[in-house]
Amino acid sequence: MAPTVHGFDWPDRFVTGTLGEPGSRTFYLQAQEGKRLLSVALEKQQSAALADGVDAVLDRLMAEDGNPFGIPESAPEGLEDDDPLAEPVEERFRVGEMRLGWDATTSQVVIEALPLPLDEDGEVVDAEPEEVLVVRLPVGAARAFAARTRSVVAQGRPICPICEEPMDPDGHTCAVPDDLA
């Protein structure tokens, strides 16, 4: 059976955001079109990889002779979105796989997020997804999405300069690497 597609072709808003405190944050992708709102949970590393991937696609297209798609080097002014996630944040699914593409006919970055396939016991299985989130972003909005995502990822716990592990606000014990002892 074909999966249910939650499509957002020209979303009013598409952002990465978090709930919770650094060290125990839950990351979300959130798409909004009018009153329709959909949130999916994902890992911090997936968020960072998605931002890098979006910029890599746009950088590659921008480097083509004459920049035929009018790809901006950075997010155009006015497209920044620093607002929190829209309420209510209701997790539709947890992302297992993401796909990234380019639609030259509409000059849009295409992001697909597929759920982590789990059985009734919560074990990962090899199965076709029952649903998929598909978001299509114009190039300026895609640059703004990537910039915001990098900013959200960077707002986590500070990194210890010695052991390079995240430091908790209530204290940090690190093992000094052998080459520094």
Short mmCIF file of N, CA and C in Angstrom, two decimals:
data_model
loop_
_atom_site.label_atom_id
_atom_site.label_comp_id
_atom_site.label_asym_id
_atom_site.label_seq_id
_atom_site.Cartn_x
_atom_site.Cartn_y
_atom_site.Cartn_z
N MET A 1 0.83 -1.17 0.00
CA MET A 1 0.00 0.00 0.00
C MET A 1 0.89 1.24 0.00
N ALA A 2 0.52 2.24 -0.77
CA ALA A 2 1.30 3.48 -0.87
C ALA A 2 1.21 4.25 0.44
N PRO A 3 2.32 4.88 0.83
CA PRO A 3 2.30 5.63 2.09
C PRO A 3 1.44 6.89 1.99
N THR A 4 0.94 7.34 3.13
CA THR A 4 0.26 8.62 3.21
C THR A 4 1.33 9.70 3.10
N VAL A 5 1.14 10.62 2.17
CA VAL A 5 2.11 11.70 1.97
C VAL A 5 1.57 12.98 2.59
N HIS A 6 2.33 13.50 3.55
CA HIS A 6 2.02 14.78 4.16
C HIS A 6 2.83 15.81 3.38
N GLY A 7 2.22 16.37 2.34
CA GLY A 7 2.93 17.25 1.43
C GLY A 7 2.74 18.73 1.77
N PHE A 8 3.85 19.46 1.74
CA PHE A 8 3.85 20.91 1.93
C PHE A 8 4.63 21.49 0.76
N ASP A 9 3.90 21.90 -0.31
CA ASP A 9 4.56 22.35 -1.53
C ASP A 9 5.11 23.77 -1.45
N TRP A 10 4.47 24.66 -0.77
CA TRP A 10 4.93 26.03 -0.55
C TRP A 10 4.57 26.38 0.89
N PRO A 11 5.25 25.77 1.88
CA PRO A 11 4.84 25.98 3.26
C PRO A 11 5.00 27.43 3.70
N ASP A 12 4.11 27.84 4.59
CA ASP A 12 4.23 29.17 5.19
C ASP A 12 5.44 29.20 6.12
N ARG A 13 5.74 28.03 6.68
CA ARG A 13 6.86 27.93 7.63
C ARG A 13 7.37 26.49 7.63
N PHE A 14 8.70 26.36 7.62
CA PHE A 14 9.34 25.05 7.80
C PHE A 14 10.61 25.30 8.59
N VAL A 15 10.66 24.75 9.81
CA VAL A 15 11.75 25.05 10.72
C VAL A 15 12.20 23.80 11.48
N THR A 16 13.41 23.90 12.01
CA THR A 16 13.90 22.98 13.01
C THR A 16 13.79 23.70 14.34
N GLY A 17 13.32 23.00 15.35
CA GLY A 17 13.22 23.58 16.68
C GLY A 17 13.36 22.49 17.72
N THR A 18 13.39 22.91 18.98
CA THR A 18 13.57 21.94 20.06
C THR A 18 12.60 22.22 21.20
N LEU A 19 12.38 21.19 21.98
CA LEU A 19 11.69 21.31 23.26
C LEU A 19 12.61 20.68 24.30
N GLY A 20 12.67 21.28 25.47
CA GLY A 20 13.51 20.75 26.54
C GLY A 20 14.78 21.55 26.72
N GLU A 21 15.52 21.18 27.73
CA GLU A 21 16.77 21.85 28.08
C GLU A 21 17.95 21.20 27.37
N PRO A 22 19.02 21.98 27.11
CA PRO A 22 20.22 21.38 26.51
C PRO A 22 20.66 20.14 27.29
N GLY A 23 20.95 19.11 26.55
CA GLY A 23 21.31 17.83 27.15
C GLY A 23 20.16 16.85 27.15
N SER A 24 18.94 17.39 27.09
CA SER A 24 17.76 16.52 27.02
C SER A 24 16.71 17.13 26.09
N ARG A 25 17.19 17.81 25.05
CA ARG A 25 16.28 18.41 24.08
C ARG A 25 15.77 17.36 23.11
N THR A 26 14.57 17.57 22.63
CA THR A 26 14.02 16.79 21.53
C THR A 26 13.95 17.72 20.33
N PHE A 27 14.52 17.29 19.22
CA PHE A 27 14.55 18.07 17.99
C PHE A 27 13.34 17.72 17.13
N TYR A 28 12.79 18.75 16.48
CA TYR A 28 11.64 18.57 15.60
C TYR A 28 11.84 19.31 14.29
N LEU A 29 11.30 18.73 13.24
CA LEU A 29 11.05 19.45 11.99
C LEU A 29 9.58 19.78 12.05
N GLN A 30 9.25 21.03 11.73
CA GLN A 30 7.85 21.43 11.80
C GLN A 30 7.48 22.18 10.52
N ALA A 31 6.44 21.69 9.88
CA ALA A 31 5.93 22.32 8.66
C ALA A 31 4.54 22.88 8.94
N GLN A 32 4.31 24.08 8.39
CA GLN A 32 3.02 24.72 8.60
C GLN A 32 2.56 25.37 7.30
N GLU A 33 1.29 25.15 7.00
CA GLU A 33 0.66 25.74 5.82
C GLU A 33 -0.75 26.12 6.24
N GLY A 34 -0.99 27.42 6.41
CA GLY A 34 -2.27 27.85 6.95
C GLY A 34 -2.41 27.31 8.36
N LYS A 35 -3.54 26.67 8.63
CA LYS A 35 -3.79 26.09 9.96
C LYS A 35 -3.23 24.68 10.09
N ARG A 36 -2.78 24.11 8.98
CA ARG A 36 -2.26 22.74 9.01
C ARG A 36 -0.84 22.76 9.55
N LEU A 37 -0.59 21.94 10.57
CA LEU A 37 0.69 21.90 11.27
C LEU A 37 1.10 20.45 11.45
N LEU A 38 2.36 20.14 11.13
CA LEU A 38 2.85 18.78 11.30
C LEU A 38 4.27 18.84 11.87
N SER A 39 4.50 18.06 12.91
CA SER A 39 5.81 18.00 13.57
C SER A 39 6.31 16.56 13.58
N VAL A 40 7.58 16.38 13.24
CA VAL A 40 8.21 15.07 13.33
C VAL A 40 9.50 15.22 14.15
N ALA A 41 9.77 14.23 14.96
CA ALA A 41 10.97 14.26 15.82
C ALA A 41 12.14 13.67 15.06
N LEU A 42 13.33 14.18 15.37
CA LEU A 42 14.55 13.64 14.78
C LEU A 42 15.72 13.87 15.72
N GLU A 43 16.85 13.30 15.40
CA GLU A 43 18.04 13.43 16.22
C GLU A 43 18.78 14.73 15.87
N LYS A 44 19.55 15.21 16.83
CA LYS A 44 20.36 16.41 16.62
C LYS A 44 21.29 16.24 15.42
N GLN A 45 21.92 15.06 15.31
CA GLN A 45 22.83 14.81 14.20
C GLN A 45 22.10 14.81 12.86
N GLN A 46 20.87 14.31 12.84
CA GLN A 46 20.08 14.35 11.61
C GLN A 46 19.78 15.79 11.21
N SER A 47 19.48 16.61 12.21
CA SER A 47 19.21 18.03 11.94
C SER A 47 20.43 18.70 11.31
N ALA A 48 21.59 18.46 11.92
CA ALA A 48 22.83 19.07 11.41
C ALA A 48 23.14 18.57 10.01
N ALA A 49 22.97 17.28 9.77
CA ALA A 49 23.24 16.71 8.45
C ALA A 49 22.28 17.26 7.40
N LEU A 50 21.03 17.48 7.79
CA LEU A 50 20.06 18.04 6.84
C LEU A 50 20.45 19.47 6.46
N ALA A 51 20.83 20.29 7.43
CA ALA A 51 21.26 21.66 7.12
C ALA A 51 22.47 21.66 6.19
N ASP A 52 23.44 20.79 6.49
CA ASP A 52 24.63 20.70 5.63
C ASP A 52 24.25 20.24 4.22
N GLY A 53 23.35 19.28 4.14
CA GLY A 53 22.92 18.76 2.85
C GLY A 53 22.19 19.80 2.01
N VAL A 54 21.31 20.56 2.64
CA VAL A 54 20.58 21.62 1.93
C VAL A 54 21.57 22.63 1.36
N ASP A 55 22.51 23.08 2.20
CA ASP A 55 23.49 24.04 1.70
C ASP A 55 24.38 23.45 0.62
N ALA A 56 24.73 22.18 0.73
CA ALA A 56 25.57 21.55 -0.29
C ALA A 56 24.85 21.50 -1.64
N VAL A 57 23.57 21.16 -1.62
CA VAL A 57 22.79 21.14 -2.87
C VAL A 57 22.76 22.54 -3.47
N LEU A 58 22.47 23.54 -2.65
CA LEU A 58 22.37 24.92 -3.16
C LEU A 58 23.72 25.45 -3.62
N ASP A 59 24.78 25.12 -2.89
CA ASP A 59 26.12 25.56 -3.30
C ASP A 59 26.52 24.96 -4.65
N ARG A 60 26.19 23.70 -4.85
CA ARG A 60 26.51 23.04 -6.11
C ARG A 60 25.74 23.69 -7.27
N LEU A 61 24.47 23.99 -7.04
CA LEU A 61 23.67 24.63 -8.08
C LEU A 61 24.12 26.07 -8.33
N MET A 62 24.52 26.76 -7.27
CA MET A 62 24.98 28.14 -7.40
C MET A 62 26.26 28.20 -8.24
N ALA A 63 27.07 27.14 -8.16
CA ALA A 63 28.34 27.12 -8.87
C ALA A 63 28.19 26.84 -10.37
N GLU A 64 26.99 26.44 -10.81
CA GLU A 64 26.78 26.19 -12.24
C GLU A 64 26.94 27.50 -13.01
N ASP A 65 27.42 27.39 -14.22
CA ASP A 65 27.63 28.58 -15.06
C ASP A 65 26.40 29.47 -15.10
N GLY A 66 26.61 30.72 -14.70
CA GLY A 66 25.53 31.70 -14.77
C GLY A 66 24.50 31.57 -13.65
N ASN A 67 24.70 30.62 -12.70
CA ASN A 67 23.75 30.42 -11.60
C ASN A 67 22.31 30.43 -12.15
N PRO A 68 21.98 29.45 -13.01
CA PRO A 68 20.71 29.49 -13.74
C PRO A 68 19.46 29.48 -12.87
N PHE A 69 19.56 29.04 -11.61
CA PHE A 69 18.38 28.98 -10.76
C PHE A 69 18.31 30.15 -9.78
N GLY A 70 19.25 31.09 -9.89
CA GLY A 70 19.24 32.26 -9.01
C GLY A 70 19.43 31.90 -7.55
N ILE A 71 20.35 31.00 -7.27
CA ILE A 71 20.59 30.54 -5.90
C ILE A 71 21.33 31.63 -5.11
N PRO A 72 20.78 32.08 -3.98
CA PRO A 72 21.48 33.07 -3.18
C PRO A 72 22.59 32.42 -2.36
N GLU A 73 23.61 33.20 -2.06
CA GLU A 73 24.74 32.70 -1.27
C GLU A 73 24.33 32.50 0.19
N SER A 74 23.41 33.33 0.67
CA SER A 74 22.90 33.21 2.04
C SER A 74 21.40 33.51 2.00
N ALA A 75 20.76 33.36 3.15
CA ALA A 75 19.32 33.59 3.21
C ALA A 75 19.01 35.06 2.94
N PRO A 76 18.11 35.35 2.03
CA PRO A 76 17.73 36.74 1.79
C PRO A 76 17.13 37.38 3.04
N GLU A 77 17.36 38.67 3.18
CA GLU A 77 16.85 39.41 4.34
C GLU A 77 15.33 39.26 4.43
N GLY A 78 14.85 39.11 5.63
CA GLY A 78 13.42 38.98 5.86
C GLY A 78 12.93 37.55 5.95
N LEU A 79 13.77 36.59 5.61
CA LEU A 79 13.33 35.19 5.67
C LEU A 79 13.75 34.49 6.97
N GLU A 80 14.49 35.22 7.84
CA GLU A 80 14.90 34.63 9.10
C GLU A 80 13.66 34.31 9.93
N ASP A 81 13.74 33.22 10.68
CA ASP A 81 12.63 32.81 11.55
C ASP A 81 13.23 32.34 12.86
N ASP A 82 13.14 33.19 13.88
CA ASP A 82 13.68 32.86 15.19
C ASP A 82 12.59 32.52 16.20
N ASP A 83 11.35 32.40 15.73
CA ASP A 83 10.24 32.11 16.62
C ASP A 83 10.30 30.66 17.10
N PRO A 84 9.72 30.39 18.27
CA PRO A 84 9.68 29.00 18.75
C PRO A 84 8.76 28.16 17.87
N LEU A 85 8.81 26.86 18.10
CA LEU A 85 7.91 25.97 17.39
C LEU A 85 6.46 26.38 17.67
N ALA A 86 5.60 26.19 16.69
CA ALA A 86 4.18 26.49 16.86
C ALA A 86 3.56 25.41 17.75
N GLU A 87 2.63 25.83 18.56
CA GLU A 87 1.92 24.91 19.46
C GLU A 87 0.61 24.47 18.82
N PRO A 88 0.15 23.29 19.07
CA PRO A 88 0.80 22.27 19.90
C PRO A 88 1.83 21.49 19.09
N VAL A 89 2.91 21.09 19.75
CA VAL A 89 3.92 20.24 19.11
C VAL A 89 3.51 18.80 19.40
N GLU A 90 2.95 18.15 18.40
CA GLU A 90 2.50 16.76 18.54
C GLU A 90 3.30 15.93 17.55
N GLU A 91 4.14 15.06 18.08
CA GLU A 91 5.02 14.24 17.24
C GLU A 91 4.20 13.29 16.38
N ARG A 92 4.29 13.48 15.07
CA ARG A 92 3.58 12.59 14.14
C ARG A 92 4.32 11.26 14.02
N PHE A 93 5.66 11.36 13.91
CA PHE A 93 6.52 10.18 13.90
C PHE A 93 7.95 10.59 14.16
N ARG A 94 8.79 9.60 14.45
CA ARG A 94 10.23 9.83 14.62
C ARG A 94 10.90 9.49 13.30
N VAL A 95 11.72 10.42 12.82
CA VAL A 95 12.37 10.26 11.52
C VAL A 95 13.44 9.17 11.59
N GLY A 96 13.39 8.28 10.62
CA GLY A 96 14.41 7.26 10.49
C GLY A 96 15.32 7.54 9.31
N GLU A 97 14.72 7.99 8.22
CA GLU A 97 15.48 8.25 6.99
C GLU A 97 15.04 9.58 6.41
N MET A 98 16.00 10.28 5.83
CA MET A 98 15.69 11.53 5.13
C MET A 98 16.27 11.46 3.73
N ARG A 99 15.58 12.10 2.82
CA ARG A 99 16.06 12.22 1.45
C ARG A 99 16.03 13.68 1.06
N LEU A 100 16.96 14.04 0.23
CA LEU A 100 17.10 15.43 -0.18
C LEU A 100 17.22 15.47 -1.69
N GLY A 101 16.50 16.36 -2.32
CA GLY A 101 16.56 16.45 -3.78
C GLY A 101 16.34 17.86 -4.27
N TRP A 102 16.32 17.99 -5.58
CA TRP A 102 16.16 19.27 -6.25
C TRP A 102 15.15 19.10 -7.37
N ASP A 103 14.16 19.98 -7.42
CA ASP A 103 13.18 19.98 -8.49
C ASP A 103 13.46 21.20 -9.37
N ALA A 104 14.09 20.96 -10.51
CA ALA A 104 14.47 22.05 -11.42
C ALA A 104 13.25 22.71 -12.06
N THR A 105 12.13 22.01 -12.13
CA THR A 105 10.94 22.60 -12.76
C THR A 105 10.32 23.69 -11.90
N THR A 106 10.51 23.62 -10.59
CA THR A 106 9.96 24.63 -9.69
C THR A 106 11.05 25.39 -8.93
N SER A 107 12.30 25.04 -9.15
CA SER A 107 13.45 25.62 -8.43
C SER A 107 13.26 25.50 -6.92
N GLN A 108 12.97 24.28 -6.49
CA GLN A 108 12.75 24.03 -5.07
C GLN A 108 13.62 22.87 -4.58
N VAL A 109 14.07 23.01 -3.33
CA VAL A 109 14.72 21.91 -2.62
C VAL A 109 13.59 21.02 -2.10
N VAL A 110 13.75 19.73 -2.25
CA VAL A 110 12.72 18.78 -1.80
C VAL A 110 13.31 17.95 -0.65
N ILE A 111 12.63 18.00 0.49
CA ILE A 111 13.06 17.26 1.68
C ILE A 111 11.99 16.22 1.98
N GLU A 112 12.44 14.97 2.11
CA GLU A 112 11.53 13.90 2.50
C GLU A 112 12.00 13.33 3.82
N ALA A 113 11.07 13.16 4.75
CA ALA A 113 11.37 12.54 6.04
C ALA A 113 10.46 11.33 6.19
N LEU A 114 11.09 10.18 6.40
CA LEU A 114 10.36 8.93 6.55
C LEU A 114 10.50 8.43 7.98
N PRO A 115 9.45 7.81 8.50
CA PRO A 115 9.51 7.35 9.89
C PRO A 115 10.45 6.17 10.07
N LEU A 116 10.94 6.06 11.29
CA LEU A 116 11.72 4.90 11.70
C LEU A 116 10.74 3.74 11.78
N PRO A 117 10.93 2.68 10.98
CA PRO A 117 9.96 1.58 10.99
C PRO A 117 10.12 0.72 12.25
N LEU A 118 9.09 0.73 13.09
CA LEU A 118 9.12 -0.02 14.34
C LEU A 118 7.95 -1.00 14.39
N ASP A 119 8.19 -2.15 15.03
CA ASP A 119 7.08 -3.08 15.25
C ASP A 119 6.37 -2.70 16.54
N GLU A 120 5.36 -3.49 16.92
CA GLU A 120 4.56 -3.17 18.11
C GLU A 120 5.37 -3.22 19.40
N ASP A 121 6.55 -3.85 19.38
CA ASP A 121 7.43 -3.91 20.56
C ASP A 121 8.48 -2.80 20.54
N GLY A 122 8.42 -1.92 19.54
CA GLY A 122 9.38 -0.84 19.45
C GLY A 122 10.71 -1.23 18.83
N GLU A 123 10.77 -2.40 18.22
CA GLU A 123 11.98 -2.87 17.55
C GLU A 123 11.99 -2.40 16.09
N VAL A 124 13.17 -2.01 15.61
CA VAL A 124 13.29 -1.57 14.22
C VAL A 124 13.11 -2.77 13.30
N VAL A 125 12.30 -2.59 12.27
CA VAL A 125 12.03 -3.65 11.30
C VAL A 125 12.27 -3.12 9.89
N ASP A 126 12.37 -4.04 8.95
CA ASP A 126 12.50 -3.67 7.55
C ASP A 126 11.11 -3.66 6.94
N ALA A 127 10.54 -2.47 6.82
CA ALA A 127 9.18 -2.35 6.32
C ALA A 127 9.03 -1.06 5.53
N GLU A 128 8.06 -1.06 4.63
CA GLU A 128 7.74 0.15 3.88
C GLU A 128 7.09 1.15 4.83
N PRO A 129 7.41 2.43 4.68
CA PRO A 129 6.81 3.43 5.58
C PRO A 129 5.31 3.58 5.31
N GLU A 130 4.57 3.85 6.37
CA GLU A 130 3.13 4.09 6.24
C GLU A 130 2.84 5.54 5.89
N GLU A 131 3.81 6.41 6.17
CA GLU A 131 3.62 7.83 5.88
C GLU A 131 4.97 8.47 5.61
N VAL A 132 4.92 9.65 4.99
CA VAL A 132 6.14 10.38 4.67
C VAL A 132 5.81 11.88 4.67
N LEU A 133 6.75 12.66 5.17
CA LEU A 133 6.64 14.12 5.11
C LEU A 133 7.45 14.58 3.91
N VAL A 134 6.83 15.36 3.02
CA VAL A 134 7.51 15.89 1.85
C VAL A 134 7.33 17.41 1.85
N VAL A 135 8.46 18.12 1.95
CA VAL A 135 8.43 19.57 1.99
C VAL A 135 9.24 20.10 0.81
N ARG A 136 8.67 21.07 0.10
CA ARG A 136 9.32 21.68 -1.05
C ARG A 136 9.56 23.15 -0.70
N LEU A 137 10.84 23.55 -0.74
CA LEU A 137 11.22 24.90 -0.33
C LEU A 137 11.85 25.68 -1.47
N PRO A 138 11.42 26.92 -1.69
CA PRO A 138 12.14 27.77 -2.63
C PRO A 138 13.54 28.04 -2.08
N VAL A 139 14.45 28.43 -2.95
CA VAL A 139 15.87 28.50 -2.58
C VAL A 139 16.16 29.44 -1.43
N GLY A 140 15.53 30.60 -1.36
CA GLY A 140 15.77 31.53 -0.26
C GLY A 140 15.32 30.94 1.07
N ALA A 141 14.14 30.34 1.07
CA ALA A 141 13.62 29.71 2.28
C ALA A 141 14.50 28.52 2.69
N ALA A 142 15.05 27.81 1.72
CA ALA A 142 15.93 26.69 2.03
C ALA A 142 17.21 27.18 2.71
N ARG A 143 17.77 28.29 2.23
CA ARG A 143 18.96 28.87 2.88
C ARG A 143 18.62 29.29 4.32
N ALA A 144 17.45 29.93 4.50
CA ALA A 144 17.04 30.36 5.83
C ALA A 144 16.82 29.16 6.74
N PHE A 145 16.24 28.08 6.22
CA PHE A 145 16.04 26.85 7.00
C PHE A 145 17.38 26.30 7.47
N ALA A 146 18.34 26.21 6.57
CA ALA A 146 19.65 25.66 6.93
C ALA A 146 20.35 26.52 7.98
N ALA A 147 20.26 27.84 7.85
CA ALA A 147 20.89 28.74 8.82
C ALA A 147 20.25 28.59 10.19
N ARG A 148 18.94 28.56 10.24
CA ARG A 148 18.26 28.39 11.53
C ARG A 148 18.61 27.05 12.14
N THR A 149 18.62 26.01 11.34
CA THR A 149 18.92 24.68 11.87
C THR A 149 20.30 24.64 12.50
N ARG A 150 21.29 25.23 11.82
CA ARG A 150 22.65 25.26 12.40
C ARG A 150 22.65 26.03 13.72
N SER A 151 21.90 27.11 13.80
CA SER A 151 21.82 27.90 15.02
C SER A 151 21.18 27.09 16.15
N VAL A 152 20.12 26.38 15.86
CA VAL A 152 19.44 25.55 16.87
C VAL A 152 20.37 24.46 17.37
N VAL A 153 21.08 23.80 16.47
CA VAL A 153 22.02 22.74 16.85
C VAL A 153 23.11 23.30 17.76
N ALA A 154 23.60 24.51 17.45
CA ALA A 154 24.70 25.12 18.20
C ALA A 154 24.28 25.58 19.60
N GLN A 155 22.98 25.66 19.87
CA GLN A 155 22.51 26.14 21.16
C GLN A 155 22.56 25.07 22.25
N GLY A 156 23.16 23.95 21.96
CA GLY A 156 23.25 22.87 22.94
C GLY A 156 24.27 23.15 24.02
N ARG A 157 24.60 22.11 24.74
CA ARG A 157 25.57 22.24 25.82
C ARG A 157 26.94 22.62 25.26
N PRO A 158 27.70 23.43 26.02
CA PRO A 158 29.05 23.77 25.55
C PRO A 158 29.94 22.52 25.56
N ILE A 159 30.95 22.54 24.69
CA ILE A 159 31.89 21.42 24.56
C ILE A 159 33.10 21.67 25.45
N CYS A 160 33.49 20.65 26.19
CA CYS A 160 34.67 20.74 27.05
C CYS A 160 35.92 20.86 26.17
N PRO A 161 36.77 21.85 26.44
CA PRO A 161 37.96 22.03 25.61
C PRO A 161 39.01 20.93 25.82
N ILE A 162 38.86 20.15 26.88
CA ILE A 162 39.85 19.09 27.16
C ILE A 162 39.43 17.76 26.56
N CYS A 163 38.22 17.29 26.93
CA CYS A 163 37.80 15.96 26.45
C CYS A 163 36.88 16.03 25.25
N GLU A 164 36.45 17.23 24.89
CA GLU A 164 35.59 17.47 23.73
C GLU A 164 34.22 16.80 23.83
N GLU A 165 33.75 16.57 25.06
CA GLU A 165 32.42 16.03 25.32
C GLU A 165 31.54 17.18 25.81
N PRO A 166 30.21 17.05 25.65
CA PRO A 166 29.32 18.11 26.14
C PRO A 166 29.40 18.24 27.66
N MET A 167 29.32 19.49 28.14
CA MET A 167 29.36 19.76 29.58
C MET A 167 27.95 20.04 30.07
N ASP A 168 27.56 19.38 31.16
CA ASP A 168 26.26 19.60 31.76
C ASP A 168 26.29 20.85 32.63
N PRO A 169 25.15 21.56 32.76
CA PRO A 169 25.12 22.77 33.58
C PRO A 169 25.41 22.51 35.06
N ASP A 170 25.10 21.29 35.54
CA ASP A 170 25.31 20.97 36.95
C ASP A 170 26.69 20.40 37.24
N GLY A 171 27.61 20.49 36.30
CA GLY A 171 28.97 20.03 36.52
C GLY A 171 29.45 19.11 35.42
N HIS A 172 30.76 18.94 35.38
CA HIS A 172 31.35 18.12 34.33
C HIS A 172 32.62 17.46 34.86
N THR A 173 32.70 16.17 34.69
CA THR A 173 33.91 15.45 35.03
C THR A 173 34.41 14.84 33.73
N CYS A 174 35.65 15.18 33.41
CA CYS A 174 36.18 14.61 32.17
C CYS A 174 37.46 13.87 32.45
N ALA A 175 37.69 12.90 31.64
CA ALA A 175 38.94 12.17 31.72
C ALA A 175 39.92 12.89 30.80
N VAL A 176 41.06 13.24 31.30
CA VAL A 176 42.07 13.92 30.50
C VAL A 176 42.61 12.91 29.50
N PRO A 177 42.58 13.24 28.20
CA PRO A 177 43.13 12.32 27.20
C PRO A 177 44.60 11.98 27.53
N ASP A 178 44.98 10.74 27.18
CA ASP A 178 46.33 10.24 27.49
C ASP A 178 47.44 11.16 26.98
N ASP A 179 47.23 11.74 25.81
CA ASP A 179 48.30 12.57 25.25
C ASP A 179 48.43 13.92 25.96
N LEU A 180 47.48 14.27 26.85
CA LEU A 180 47.57 15.51 27.60
C LEU A 180 47.95 15.27 29.06
N ALA A 181 47.98 14.01 29.49
CA ALA A 181 48.26 13.70 30.89
C ALA A 181 49.72 13.89 31.21
#
